mmCIF file of C-alpha atoms and ligand atoms in Angstrom:
data_model
loop_
_atom_site.group_PDB
_atom_site.id
_atom_site.type_symbol
_atom_site.label_atom_id
_atom_site.label_comp_id
_atom_site.label_asym_id
_atom_site.label_seq_id
_atom_site.Cartn_x
_atom_site.Cartn_y
_atom_site.Cartn_z
ATOM 1 C CA UNK I 30 16.488 29.047 -1.524
ATOM 2 C CA UNK I 31 18.832 25.701 -1.641
ATOM 3 C CA UNK I 32 19.910 24.698 -5.506
ATOM 4 C CA UNK I 33 17.452 24.312 -8.039
ATOM 5 C CA UNK I 34 17.183 20.578 -9.424
ATOM 6 C CA UNK I 35 14.590 20.183 -12.429
ATOM 7 C CA UNK I 36 12.774 17.403 -13.949
ATOM 8 C CA UNK I 37 13.746 17.331 -17.302
ATOM 9 C CA UNK I 38 12.661 13.587 -18.524
ATOM 10 C CA UNK I 39 9.514 11.361 -17.694
ATOM 11 C CA UNK I 40 9.387 7.515 -18.707
ATOM 12 C CA UNK I 41 7.155 5.170 -18.151
ATOM 13 C CA UNK I 42 7.695 1.433 -18.546
ATOM 14 C CA UNK I 43 5.912 -1.672 -17.925
ATOM 15 C CA UNK I 44 7.606 -5.039 -18.018
ATOM 16 C CA UNK I 45 6.566 -8.426 -17.216
ATOM 17 C CA UNK I 46 9.548 -10.621 -15.519
ATOM 18 C CA UNK I 47 6.825 -13.106 -14.631
ATOM 19 C CA UNK I 48 4.263 -10.706 -13.664
ATOM 20 C CA UNK I 49 3.712 -7.032 -15.111
ATOM 21 C CA UNK I 50 5.423 -4.072 -13.143
ATOM 22 C CA UNK I 51 5.014 -0.038 -14.119
ATOM 23 C CA UNK I 52 7.729 1.944 -13.334
ATOM 24 C CA UNK I 53 8.490 5.641 -13.231
ATOM 25 C CA UNK I 54 11.433 6.953 -14.120
ATOM 26 C CA UNK I 55 12.192 10.714 -13.712
ATOM 27 C CA UNK I 56 15.683 12.250 -14.917
ATOM 28 C CA UNK I 57 16.844 15.533 -13.634
ATOM 29 C CA UNK I 58 18.153 17.955 -15.912
ATOM 30 C CA UNK I 59 21.714 17.069 -14.253
ATOM 31 C CA UNK I 60 21.226 13.523 -14.788
ATOM 32 C CA UNK I 61 20.043 12.204 -11.683
ATOM 33 C CA UNK I 62 17.558 9.507 -11.846
ATOM 34 C CA UNK I 63 14.626 8.158 -9.898
ATOM 35 C CA UNK I 64 12.297 5.197 -9.228
ATOM 36 C CA UNK I 65 8.650 5.136 -8.854
ATOM 37 C CA UNK I 66 6.346 2.355 -8.925
ATOM 38 C CA UNK I 67 2.620 2.240 -10.016
ATOM 39 C CA UNK I 68 1.868 -1.458 -9.918
ATOM 40 C CA UNK I 69 -2.126 -2.097 -9.854
ATOM 41 C CA UNK I 70 -2.601 -5.386 -10.216
ATOM 42 C CA UNK I 71 -4.574 -6.510 -13.160
ATOM 43 C CA UNK I 72 -5.127 -2.672 -14.578
ATOM 44 C CA UNK I 73 -1.632 -1.858 -14.728
ATOM 45 C CA UNK I 74 -2.339 -0.190 -18.283
ATOM 46 C CA UNK I 75 -4.563 2.322 -16.796
ATOM 47 C CA UNK I 76 -2.119 3.536 -14.825
ATOM 48 C CA UNK I 77 0.690 3.779 -17.222
ATOM 49 C CA UNK I 78 -1.760 5.580 -18.884
ATOM 50 C CA UNK I 79 -2.610 8.284 -16.753
ATOM 51 C CA UNK I 80 1.207 8.862 -15.897
ATOM 52 C CA UNK I 81 2.018 8.924 -19.591
ATOM 53 C CA UNK I 82 -1.454 10.888 -20.714
ATOM 54 C CA UNK I 83 -2.067 13.103 -17.604
ATOM 55 C CA UNK I 84 0.998 13.372 -15.717
ATOM 56 C CA UNK I 85 4.413 13.514 -17.757
ATOM 57 C CA UNK I 86 3.717 16.659 -19.299
ATOM 58 C CA UNK I 87 3.174 18.712 -15.926
ATOM 59 C CA UNK I 88 5.942 17.349 -14.184
ATOM 60 C CA UNK I 89 8.534 18.350 -16.977
ATOM 61 C CA UNK I 90 10.469 21.796 -15.599
ATOM 62 C CA UNK I 91 9.161 21.350 -12.243
ATOM 63 C CA UNK I 92 11.234 21.312 -9.149
ATOM 64 C CA UNK I 93 12.216 17.563 -8.025
ATOM 65 C CA UNK I 94 12.966 18.700 -4.319
ATOM 66 C CA UNK I 95 9.746 20.191 -4.345
ATOM 67 C CA UNK I 96 8.005 16.997 -2.886
ATOM 68 C CA UNK I 97 5.081 18.271 -0.685
ATOM 69 C CA UNK I 98 4.117 20.467 -3.378
ATOM 70 C CA UNK I 99 4.158 17.774 -6.192
ATOM 71 C CA UNK I 100 2.168 15.641 -3.956
ATOM 72 C CA UNK I 101 -0.548 18.535 -3.173
ATOM 73 C CA UNK I 102 -0.284 19.349 -7.201
ATOM 74 C CA UNK I 103 -1.197 15.530 -8.494
ATOM 75 C CA UNK I 104 -3.782 15.154 -5.627
ATOM 76 C CA UNK I 105 -5.761 18.876 -5.434
ATOM 77 C CA UNK I 106 -5.093 19.677 -8.955
ATOM 78 C CA UNK I 107 -6.975 17.424 -11.070
ATOM 79 C CA UNK I 108 -10.492 18.265 -9.404
ATOM 80 C CA UNK I 109 -10.928 14.308 -8.858
ATOM 81 C CA UNK I 110 -9.444 12.677 -5.924
ATOM 82 C CA UNK I 111 -8.444 9.279 -4.152
ATOM 83 C CA UNK I 112 -8.981 6.112 -6.267
ATOM 84 C CA UNK I 113 -6.654 3.612 -6.969
ATOM 85 C CA UNK I 114 -5.320 4.458 -10.346
ATOM 86 C CA UNK I 115 -4.505 7.977 -9.415
ATOM 87 C CA UNK I 116 -3.073 7.463 -6.088
ATOM 88 C CA UNK I 117 -0.908 4.568 -7.742
ATOM 89 C CA UNK I 118 0.522 7.520 -10.037
ATOM 90 C CA UNK I 119 1.220 10.076 -7.349
ATOM 91 C CA UNK I 120 2.731 6.720 -5.573
ATOM 92 C CA UNK I 121 5.167 6.475 -8.197
ATOM 93 C CA UNK I 122 5.781 10.363 -8.644
ATOM 94 C CA UNK I 123 6.694 10.668 -4.937
ATOM 95 C CA UNK I 124 8.587 7.577 -4.863
ATOM 96 C CA UNK I 125 10.796 8.773 -7.464
ATOM 97 C CA UNK I 126 11.314 12.370 -6.156
ATOM 98 C CA UNK I 127 12.538 10.709 -3.165
ATOM 99 C CA UNK I 128 14.824 8.950 -4.997
ATOM 100 C CA UNK I 129 16.726 11.858 -6.433
ATOM 101 C CA UNK I 130 16.534 14.090 -3.167
ATOM 102 C CA UNK I 131 18.411 10.739 -1.804
ATOM 103 C CA UNK I 132 20.612 10.859 -4.276
ATOM 104 C CA UNK I 133 21.596 14.916 -4.351
ATOM 105 C CA UNK I 134 21.967 14.514 -0.673
ATOM 106 C CA UNK I 135 24.142 11.462 -0.663
ATOM 107 C CA UNK I 136 21.840 9.820 1.900
ATOM 108 C CA UNK I 137 19.706 6.625 1.737
ATOM 109 C CA UNK I 138 15.551 7.797 1.940
ATOM 110 C CA UNK I 139 15.650 6.628 5.997
ATOM 111 C CA UNK I 140 17.743 8.919 6.822
ATOM 112 C CA UNK I 141 16.130 12.044 5.081
ATOM 113 C CA UNK I 142 12.578 10.553 7.228
ATOM 114 C CA UNK I 143 14.559 11.016 10.281
ATOM 115 C CA UNK I 144 16.859 8.083 10.290
ATOM 116 C CA UNK I 145 16.835 4.738 12.167
ATOM 117 C CA UNK I 146 14.556 3.862 15.029
ATOM 118 C CA UNK I 147 15.370 0.309 14.964
ATOM 119 C CA UNK I 148 17.954 -2.402 13.797
ATOM 120 C CA UNK I 149 15.950 -3.893 10.883
ATOM 121 C CA UNK I 150 12.389 -4.937 9.889
ATOM 122 C CA UNK I 151 10.889 -7.897 11.018
ATOM 123 C CA UNK I 152 9.251 -9.675 8.027
ATOM 124 C CA UNK I 153 6.743 -12.430 7.732
ATOM 125 C CA UNK I 154 6.922 -14.671 5.025
ATOM 126 C CA UNK I 155 3.663 -16.586 3.252
ATOM 127 C CA UNK I 156 3.379 -20.353 3.888
ATOM 128 C CA UNK I 157 0.235 -22.400 2.323
ATOM 129 C CA UNK I 158 -0.822 -26.066 1.674
ATOM 130 C CA UNK I 159 -3.841 -27.530 0.638
ATOM 131 C CA UNK I 160 -3.251 -30.033 3.481
ATOM 132 C CA UNK I 161 -1.885 -29.474 6.608
ATOM 133 C CA UNK I 162 1.294 -31.769 5.919
ATOM 134 C CA UNK I 163 1.986 -29.459 3.045
ATOM 135 C CA UNK I 164 1.574 -26.256 5.334
ATOM 136 C CA UNK I 165 4.217 -27.771 7.618
ATOM 137 C CA UNK I 166 6.776 -28.321 5.005
ATOM 138 C CA UNK I 167 6.287 -24.740 3.340
ATOM 139 C CA UNK I 168 6.565 -23.634 7.261
ATOM 140 C CA UNK I 169 9.590 -25.217 7.557
ATOM 141 C CA UNK I 170 11.263 -23.836 4.193
ATOM 142 C CA UNK I 171 10.666 -20.507 5.484
ATOM 143 C CA UNK I 172 11.909 -20.946 9.068
ATOM 144 C CA UNK I 173 15.102 -22.484 7.453
ATOM 145 C CA UNK I 174 15.530 -18.962 5.512
ATOM 146 C CA UNK I 175 15.409 -17.374 8.988
ATOM 147 C CA UNK I 176 11.802 -16.018 8.622
ATOM 148 C CA UNK I 177 10.885 -15.245 12.130
ATOM 149 C CA UNK I 178 6.987 -15.137 11.439
ATOM 150 C CA UNK I 179 4.588 -16.650 8.994
ATOM 151 C CA UNK I 180 1.395 -16.010 7.551
ATOM 152 C CA UNK I 181 -0.498 -19.581 7.312
ATOM 153 C CA UNK I 182 -3.289 -20.017 4.563
ATOM 154 C CA UNK I 183 -4.918 -23.654 3.811
ATOM 155 C CA UNK I 184 -7.173 -25.523 1.594
ATOM 156 C CA UNK I 185 -10.624 -25.962 2.836
ATOM 157 C CA UNK I 186 -11.920 -29.292 2.411
ATOM 158 C CA UNK I 187 -14.703 -29.434 -0.415
ATOM 159 C CA UNK I 188 -13.119 -26.140 -1.937
ATOM 160 C CA UNK I 189 -10.990 -27.118 -5.346
ATOM 161 C CA UNK I 190 -9.166 -24.018 -5.074
ATOM 162 C CA UNK I 191 -8.422 -21.434 -2.309
ATOM 163 C CA UNK I 192 -6.627 -18.033 -3.239
ATOM 164 C CA UNK I 193 -3.571 -17.583 -2.181
ATOM 165 C CA UNK I 194 -3.075 -21.238 -1.676
ATOM 166 C CA UNK I 195 -0.474 -22.845 -4.174
ATOM 167 C CA UNK I 196 0.710 -25.674 -5.232
ATOM 168 C CA UNK I 197 2.157 -27.714 -2.444
ATOM 169 C CA UNK I 198 5.641 -27.681 -1.909
ATOM 170 C CA UNK I 199 6.084 -31.212 -1.171
ATOM 171 C CA UNK I 200 7.890 -31.606 -4.584
ATOM 172 C CA UNK I 201 11.090 -29.720 -3.243
ATOM 173 C CA UNK I 202 9.870 -26.378 -4.629
ATOM 174 C CA UNK I 203 10.786 -23.987 -1.818
ATOM 175 C CA UNK I 204 8.592 -20.713 -2.713
ATOM 176 C CA UNK I 205 5.452 -20.358 -5.111
ATOM 177 C CA UNK I 206 5.984 -16.962 -6.569
ATOM 178 C CA UNK I 207 2.238 -17.030 -8.130
ATOM 179 C CA UNK I 208 0.175 -18.756 -5.691
ATOM 180 C CA UNK I 209 -3.385 -17.142 -7.162
ATOM 181 C CA UNK I 210 -2.290 -18.451 -10.719
ATOM 182 C CA UNK I 211 -3.192 -14.904 -12.975
ATOM 183 C CA UNK I 212 -4.145 -15.327 -16.267
ATOM 184 C CA UNK I 213 -5.090 -14.145 -19.616
ATOM 185 C CA UNK I 214 -8.838 -14.746 -18.267
ATOM 186 C CA UNK I 215 -9.442 -14.712 -14.608
ATOM 187 C CA UNK I 216 -9.450 -18.205 -13.183
ATOM 188 C CA UNK I 217 -12.840 -18.836 -11.230
ATOM 189 C CA UNK I 218 -12.416 -20.108 -7.712
ATOM 190 C CA UNK I 219 -14.989 -21.395 -5.195
ATOM 191 C CA UNK I 220 -16.090 -20.472 -1.710
ATOM 192 C CA UNK I 221 -17.900 -22.076 0.939
ATOM 193 C CA UNK I 222 -17.725 -19.399 4.340
ATOM 194 C CA UNK I 223 -19.143 -22.052 6.608
ATOM 195 C CA UNK I 224 -16.941 -24.925 5.621
ATOM 196 C CA UNK I 225 -14.075 -22.313 5.856
ATOM 197 C CA UNK I 226 -14.734 -20.804 9.413
ATOM 198 C CA UNK I 227 -15.293 -24.672 11.024
ATOM 199 C CA UNK I 228 -11.305 -25.811 9.069
ATOM 200 C CA UNK I 229 -9.346 -23.096 10.411
ATOM 201 C CA UNK I 230 -9.235 -23.517 14.069
ATOM 202 C CA UNK I 231 -7.982 -26.989 13.625
ATOM 203 C CA UNK I 232 -5.308 -25.894 11.423
ATOM 204 C CA UNK I 233 -3.705 -23.323 13.513
ATOM 205 C CA UNK I 234 -4.516 -26.006 16.621
ATOM 206 C CA UNK I 235 -2.409 -28.326 14.699
ATOM 207 C CA UNK I 236 0.553 -25.720 13.732
ATOM 208 C CA UNK I 237 0.695 -24.615 17.614
ATOM 209 C CA UNK I 238 0.945 -28.082 18.482
ATOM 210 C CA UNK I 239 3.965 -28.577 16.007
ATOM 211 C CA UNK I 240 5.621 -25.126 15.958
ATOM 212 C CA UNK I 241 5.320 -23.938 19.482
ATOM 213 C CA UNK I 242 3.262 -20.944 21.204
ATOM 214 C CA UNK I 243 5.754 -18.581 20.303
ATOM 215 C CA UNK I 244 6.035 -18.214 16.490
ATOM 216 C CA UNK I 245 4.308 -15.376 15.317
ATOM 217 C CA UNK I 246 1.433 -16.421 13.093
ATOM 218 C CA UNK I 247 -0.761 -14.332 10.435
ATOM 219 C CA UNK I 248 -3.748 -15.549 8.654
ATOM 220 C CA UNK I 249 -5.626 -13.470 5.799
ATOM 221 C CA UNK I 250 -9.260 -13.559 5.558
ATOM 222 C CA UNK I 251 -9.243 -11.679 2.131
ATOM 223 C CA UNK I 252 -12.411 -9.805 2.749
ATOM 224 C CA UNK I 253 -14.518 -13.081 2.404
ATOM 225 C CA UNK I 254 -16.855 -12.499 5.791
ATOM 226 C CA UNK I 255 -19.818 -10.800 7.090
ATOM 227 C CA UNK I 256 -18.714 -8.610 10.360
ATOM 228 C CA UNK I 257 -20.561 -11.362 12.408
ATOM 229 C CA UNK I 258 -18.577 -13.974 10.763
ATOM 230 C CA UNK I 259 -15.151 -12.186 11.566
ATOM 231 C CA UNK I 260 -16.364 -11.870 15.089
ATOM 232 C CA UNK I 261 -17.028 -15.601 14.902
ATOM 233 C CA UNK I 262 -13.495 -16.551 13.324
ATOM 234 C CA UNK I 263 -11.824 -14.013 15.722
ATOM 235 C CA UNK I 264 -12.826 -15.477 18.646
ATOM 236 C CA UNK I 265 -12.178 -19.241 17.444
ATOM 237 C CA UNK I 266 -8.895 -17.956 16.973
ATOM 238 C CA UNK I 267 -8.267 -16.630 20.306
ATOM 239 C CA UNK I 268 -6.276 -19.884 21.726
ATOM 240 C CA UNK I 269 -3.737 -19.757 19.105
ATOM 241 C CA UNK I 270 -2.711 -16.068 19.942
ATOM 242 C CA UNK I 271 -2.257 -14.947 16.501
ATOM 243 C CA UNK I 272 -0.133 -11.875 15.673
ATOM 244 C CA UNK I 273 -2.929 -10.725 13.256
ATOM 245 C CA UNK I 274 -6.325 -11.633 11.393
ATOM 246 C CA UNK I 275 -6.161 -9.493 8.389
ATOM 247 C CA UNK I 276 -9.342 -8.225 5.970
ATOM 248 C CA UNK I 277 -11.549 -10.271 8.012
ATOM 249 C CA UNK I 278 -14.495 -8.342 6.140
ATOM 250 C CA UNK I 279 -14.788 -5.984 2.756
ATOM 251 C CA UNK I 280 -13.778 -2.898 5.050
ATOM 252 C CA UNK I 281 -15.122 -0.133 2.626
ATOM 253 C CA UNK I 282 -17.726 -0.571 5.347
ATOM 254 C CA UNK I 283 -15.725 0.680 8.183
ATOM 255 C CA UNK I 284 -18.696 0.528 10.946
ATOM 256 C CA UNK I 285 -19.096 -3.100 10.115
ATOM 257 C CA UNK I 286 -15.393 -3.168 12.234
ATOM 258 C CA UNK I 287 -17.517 -2.316 15.502
ATOM 259 C CA UNK I 288 -19.218 -5.630 15.219
ATOM 260 C CA UNK I 289 -15.722 -7.819 15.170
ATOM 261 C CA UNK I 290 -13.366 -5.358 17.481
ATOM 262 C CA UNK I 291 -16.125 -5.690 20.393
ATOM 263 C CA UNK I 292 -16.291 -9.387 19.827
ATOM 264 C CA UNK I 293 -12.808 -10.421 19.778
ATOM 265 C CA UNK I 294 -9.167 -9.646 21.198
ATOM 266 C CA UNK I 295 -7.436 -11.292 18.098
ATOM 267 C CA UNK I 296 -5.598 -8.214 16.897
ATOM 268 C CA UNK I 297 -7.087 -7.051 13.184
ATOM 269 C CA UNK I 298 -5.113 -5.819 10.110
ATOM 270 C CA UNK I 299 -6.808 -3.921 7.556
ATOM 271 C CA UNK I 300 -5.944 -1.622 4.123
ATOM 272 C CA UNK I 301 -4.019 -3.361 1.358
ATOM 273 C CA UNK I 302 -6.891 -2.123 -0.944
ATOM 274 C CA UNK I 303 -7.068 1.573 0.484
ATOM 275 C CA UNK I 304 -5.606 3.973 -1.373
ATOM 276 C CA UNK I 305 -6.166 6.630 1.183
ATOM 277 C CA UNK I 306 -6.190 8.289 5.275
ATOM 278 C CA UNK I 307 -9.728 8.626 4.786
ATOM 279 C CA UNK I 308 -10.772 4.984 3.886
ATOM 280 C CA UNK I 309 -9.249 4.692 7.571
ATOM 281 C CA UNK I 310 -10.589 7.552 9.224
ATOM 282 C CA UNK I 311 -13.134 5.911 11.342
ATOM 283 C CA UNK I 312 -10.976 2.590 11.924
ATOM 284 C CA UNK I 313 -8.156 4.707 13.270
ATOM 285 C CA UNK I 314 -10.041 7.194 15.096
ATOM 286 C CA UNK I 315 -12.087 4.403 17.221
ATOM 287 C CA UNK I 316 -9.013 2.055 16.992
ATOM 288 C CA UNK I 317 -10.967 -0.573 15.533
ATOM 289 C CA UNK I 318 -7.947 -2.058 14.409
ATOM 290 C CA UNK I 319 -4.331 -2.939 15.116
ATOM 291 C CA UNK I 320 -2.546 -2.652 11.972
ATOM 292 C CA UNK I 321 -2.390 -0.857 8.476
ATOM 293 C CA UNK I 322 -1.579 -2.950 5.543
ATOM 294 C CA UNK I 323 -0.773 -0.105 3.110
ATOM 295 C CA UNK I 324 1.866 0.393 0.862
ATOM 296 C CA UNK I 325 3.429 3.318 -0.545
ATOM 297 C CA UNK I 326 2.631 2.050 -3.794
ATOM 298 C CA UNK I 327 -1.112 2.484 -3.465
ATOM 299 C CA UNK I 328 -1.577 5.090 -0.510
ATOM 300 C CA UNK I 329 0.114 7.974 -2.101
ATOM 301 C CA UNK I 330 4.186 6.941 -1.861
ATOM 302 C CA UNK I 331 6.338 7.851 0.909
ATOM 303 C CA UNK I 332 4.753 11.220 1.669
ATOM 304 C CA UNK I 333 1.223 9.704 1.684
ATOM 305 C CA UNK I 334 2.013 6.765 3.973
ATOM 306 C CA UNK I 335 3.827 8.810 6.113
ATOM 307 C CA UNK I 336 1.206 10.669 6.951
ATOM 308 C CA UNK I 337 -1.012 7.950 7.747
ATOM 309 C CA UNK I 338 1.285 5.929 10.048
ATOM 310 C CA UNK I 339 1.689 9.436 11.377
ATOM 311 C CA UNK I 340 -2.029 9.635 12.450
ATOM 312 C CA UNK I 341 -2.186 5.938 13.079
ATOM 313 C CA UNK I 342 0.559 6.584 15.825
ATOM 314 C CA UNK I 343 -2.023 8.564 17.868
ATOM 315 C CA UNK I 344 -3.825 5.696 17.945
ATOM 316 C CA UNK I 345 -1.523 3.420 19.050
ATOM 317 C CA UNK I 346 -1.785 1.656 15.348
ATOM 318 C CA UNK I 347 1.025 0.310 14.104
ATOM 319 C CA UNK I 348 2.227 -1.026 10.131
ATOM 320 C CA UNK I 349 2.449 -3.805 8.341
ATOM 321 C CA UNK I 350 2.585 -2.787 4.626
ATOM 322 C CA UNK I 351 1.478 -4.970 1.910
ATOM 323 C CA UNK I 352 4.636 -6.361 0.420
ATOM 324 C CA UNK I 353 2.967 -9.370 -2.468
ATOM 325 C CA UNK I 354 5.071 -9.925 -5.451
ATOM 326 C CA UNK I 355 2.789 -7.106 -7.524
ATOM 327 C CA UNK I 356 4.357 -4.317 -5.713
ATOM 328 C CA UNK I 357 7.985 -4.134 -7.472
ATOM 329 C CA UNK I 358 11.418 -4.000 -5.634
ATOM 330 C CA UNK I 359 11.216 -0.658 -6.067
ATOM 331 C CA UNK I 360 8.133 -0.336 -3.919
ATOM 332 C CA UNK I 361 9.172 -2.727 -1.746
ATOM 333 C CA UNK I 362 12.533 -0.356 -1.184
ATOM 334 C CA UNK I 363 10.589 2.336 -0.584
ATOM 335 C CA UNK I 364 8.338 0.719 2.176
ATOM 336 C CA UNK I 365 11.384 -0.591 3.639
ATOM 337 C CA UNK I 366 13.057 2.706 3.981
ATOM 338 C CA UNK I 367 9.731 3.785 6.103
ATOM 339 C CA UNK I 368 10.081 0.589 8.153
ATOM 340 C CA UNK I 369 12.842 1.350 9.906
ATOM 341 C CA UNK I 370 12.302 5.111 9.940
ATOM 342 C CA UNK I 371 8.902 5.107 11.695
ATOM 343 C CA UNK I 372 8.575 4.505 15.433
ATOM 344 C CA UNK I 373 4.937 2.716 15.144
ATOM 345 C CA UNK I 374 6.672 0.117 12.462
ATOM 346 C CA UNK I 375 4.680 -3.328 13.417
ATOM 347 C CA UNK I 376 5.616 -5.765 10.558
ATOM 348 C CA UNK I 377 6.638 -5.899 6.892
ATOM 349 C CA UNK I 378 4.923 -8.318 4.582
ATOM 350 C CA UNK I 379 7.993 -10.062 2.396
ATOM 351 C CA UNK I 380 6.804 -12.242 -0.370
ATOM 352 C CA UNK I 381 10.296 -12.731 -2.673
ATOM 353 C CA UNK I 382 10.486 -11.738 -6.212
ATOM 354 C CA UNK I 383 11.721 -14.003 -8.266
ATOM 355 C CA UNK I 384 15.239 -14.228 -9.883
ATOM 356 C CA UNK I 385 13.910 -12.768 -13.208
ATOM 357 C CA UNK I 386 12.319 -10.260 -11.936
ATOM 358 C CA UNK I 387 15.686 -9.223 -9.749
ATOM 359 C CA UNK I 388 17.518 -9.270 -12.813
ATOM 360 C CA UNK I 389 15.173 -5.944 -14.309
ATOM 361 C CA UNK I 390 15.301 -4.829 -10.620
ATOM 362 C CA UNK I 391 18.655 -4.487 -8.918
ATOM 363 C CA UNK I 392 17.989 -4.165 -5.512
ATOM 364 C CA UNK I 393 20.033 -3.617 -2.826
ATOM 365 C CA UNK I 394 18.086 -4.150 0.482
ATOM 366 C CA UNK I 395 18.751 -7.220 2.778
ATOM 367 C CA UNK I 396 17.481 -10.174 4.299
ATOM 368 C CA UNK I 397 19.250 -11.236 7.302
ATOM 369 C CA UNK I 398 17.776 -13.423 10.270
ATOM 370 C CA UNK I 399 14.059 -12.453 9.930
ATOM 371 C CA UNK I 400 14.839 -9.040 9.295
ATOM 372 C CA UNK I 401 14.681 -6.869 6.593
ATOM 373 C CA UNK I 402 17.101 -3.790 5.942
ATOM 374 C CA UNK I 403 17.038 -1.036 2.606
ATOM 375 C CA UNK I 404 20.523 -0.546 2.809
ATOM 376 C CA UNK I 405 22.850 2.194 2.325
ATOM 377 C CA UNK I 406 22.815 3.144 -1.228
ATOM 378 C CA UNK I 407 21.800 6.930 -1.572
ATOM 379 C CA UNK I 408 17.990 7.104 -2.753
ATOM 380 C CA UNK I 409 16.107 3.751 -2.596
ATOM 381 C CA UNK I 410 18.502 1.679 -3.609
ATOM 382 C CA UNK I 411 16.829 0.248 -6.488
ATOM 383 C CA UNK I 412 18.213 0.179 -9.871
ATOM 384 C CA UNK I 413 15.875 -0.641 -13.624
ATOM 385 C CA UNK I 414 17.931 -2.394 -15.990
ATOM 386 C CA UNK I 415 16.140 -0.864 -19.025
ATOM 387 C CA UNK I 416 17.467 -3.363 -21.465
ATOM 388 C CA UNK I 417 16.410 -6.143 -20.093
ATOM 389 C CA UNK I 418 12.896 -4.816 -18.882
ATOM 390 C CA UNK I 419 11.891 -3.608 -22.588
ATOM 391 C CA UNK I 420 12.541 -7.443 -23.561
ATOM 392 C CA UNK I 421 9.906 -8.507 -21.524
ATOM 393 C CA UNK I 422 6.616 -6.610 -22.726
ATOM 394 C CA UNK I 423 3.160 -6.131 -21.032
ATOM 395 C CA UNK I 424 0.963 -9.967 -20.269
ATOM 396 C CA UNK I 425 -2.632 -9.729 -19.406
ATOM 397 C CA UNK I 426 -2.671 -11.338 -16.172
ATOM 398 C CA UNK I 427 -5.750 -10.670 -13.963
ATOM 399 C CA UNK I 428 -6.524 -12.205 -10.060
ATOM 400 C CA UNK I 429 -8.751 -14.783 -10.079
ATOM 401 C CA UNK I 430 -12.370 -14.351 -9.251
ATOM 402 C CA UNK I 431 -14.229 -15.757 -6.118
ATOM 403 C CA UNK I 432 -18.145 -17.882 -6.343
ATOM 404 C CA UNK I 433 -20.188 -19.226 -3.916
ATOM 405 C CA UNK I 434 -21.004 -22.817 -4.804
ATOM 406 C CA UNK I 435 -24.241 -21.973 -6.350
ATOM 407 C CA UNK I 436 -22.545 -19.437 -8.691
ATOM 408 C CA UNK I 437 -22.919 -16.055 -7.164
ATOM 409 C CA UNK I 438 -19.695 -13.614 -7.296
ATOM 410 C CA UNK I 439 -18.433 -13.045 -4.080
ATOM 411 C CA UNK I 440 -16.214 -10.709 -1.965
ATOM 412 C CA UNK I 441 -12.681 -10.684 -2.241
HETATM 413 O O1 EZ4 C 530 -4.214 -10.490 -2.905
HETATM 414 O O2 EZ4 C 530 -1.305 -8.223 -3.684
HETATM 415 O O3 EZ4 C 530 -2.064 -10.285 1.962
HETATM 416 N N1 EZ4 C 530 -1.485 -10.223 1.175
HETATM 417 C C1 EZ4 C 530 -2.326 -10.529 -0.319
HETATM 418 C C2 EZ4 C 530 -2.079 -10.304 -1.958
HETATM 419 C C3 EZ4 C 530 -3.123 -9.701 -2.174
HETATM 420 C C4 EZ4 C 530 -2.568 -9.432 -3.776
HETATM 421 C C5 EZ4 C 530 -3.494 -8.700 -4.620
HETATM 422 O O4 EZ4 C 530 -2.750 -8.066 -5.681
HETATM 423 O O5 EZ4 C 530 -3.696 -10.290 0.025
HETATM 424 O O6 EZ4 C 530 -1.422 -11.338 -1.811
HETATM 425 CO CO1 CO C 531 -3.833 -9.445 2.061
#
């Protein structure tokens, strides 16, 4: 048996450098610190309580090296399985234990996952504009910064405000870190699927006309379509060769994707709101999708996401991990270690964190020439500045809600 390392101290912090992050810190008996991301956008305090009130005491004195056993203990032990709160909590514990194991071994986590399968992880950035002209500016900004793949979202004529479309970047502002305007009471946005379906193909045609056929382009429909509408959109975008169409339907109805899949060859990506391999069971075994959108933060950490990706690999399905700014730099680092290690990597979403966030979380991952890299520091490679973090307390902030023009609540 190897040298024993016990978990001695469990701390949970909630900090808000422009947005809320929940971070778990485990300290071992010999002073090694591991960090995990437990941020669940808009429900942050529920996970903080789950960790503080129901997990912390169970971790003290446990063997830090036994990652798989701790994962199973927290998954099977409580009787109640899965769900975003539980799985975000397990994710944070899992990441922190991998961080500790890496530091004890003196190796970056990707080495513990089998080592490098590639030079770096192809990243895609977000470009949006209320108009096509504003979108072009945003695309050019990303290309200037080295991005080699781009997600595009635009406003829809007749709709005042569309999720994921920030204030236009024409005013010289390079990034929109908060495109969705999270507020203490959710903003109400409006939606008209027919107007959207009429508008989007023309946007892609215009972008292809200016930026050429080769630039990988992605698009997110944020779960707003029925399976038949998803099929229509996929078909109408086929001439523009998308890298993927994301979340075309509210995909907890996994069978609904059969309709989309049978009608279009546009590649499909799904799963940022999922938290378990079981959410994907039909999607993967019937090969109804091409890319898995989960994050390490919401799918049981590195252990949960690794198992999911190995299952997906059997069906030639690749990764496209969720990387919005509501995944903390710790969660981002966890994803990057997997990105360079697994064979079935596809692409990594990358919304840069703002400077204030990067002052709280000191990262060592890099973005060079379109590729992200987790770096060579032992463990995950992220440090938490607790002094700066504690000066930035939790601030209530919710995603907008989405209504049809007659006022009906609509899907995300
Ligand atoms: O709306 O992370 O693909 N990315 C996305 C994100 C999600 C937010 C929700 O918390 O859809 O912007
Ligand atoms: Co999305």
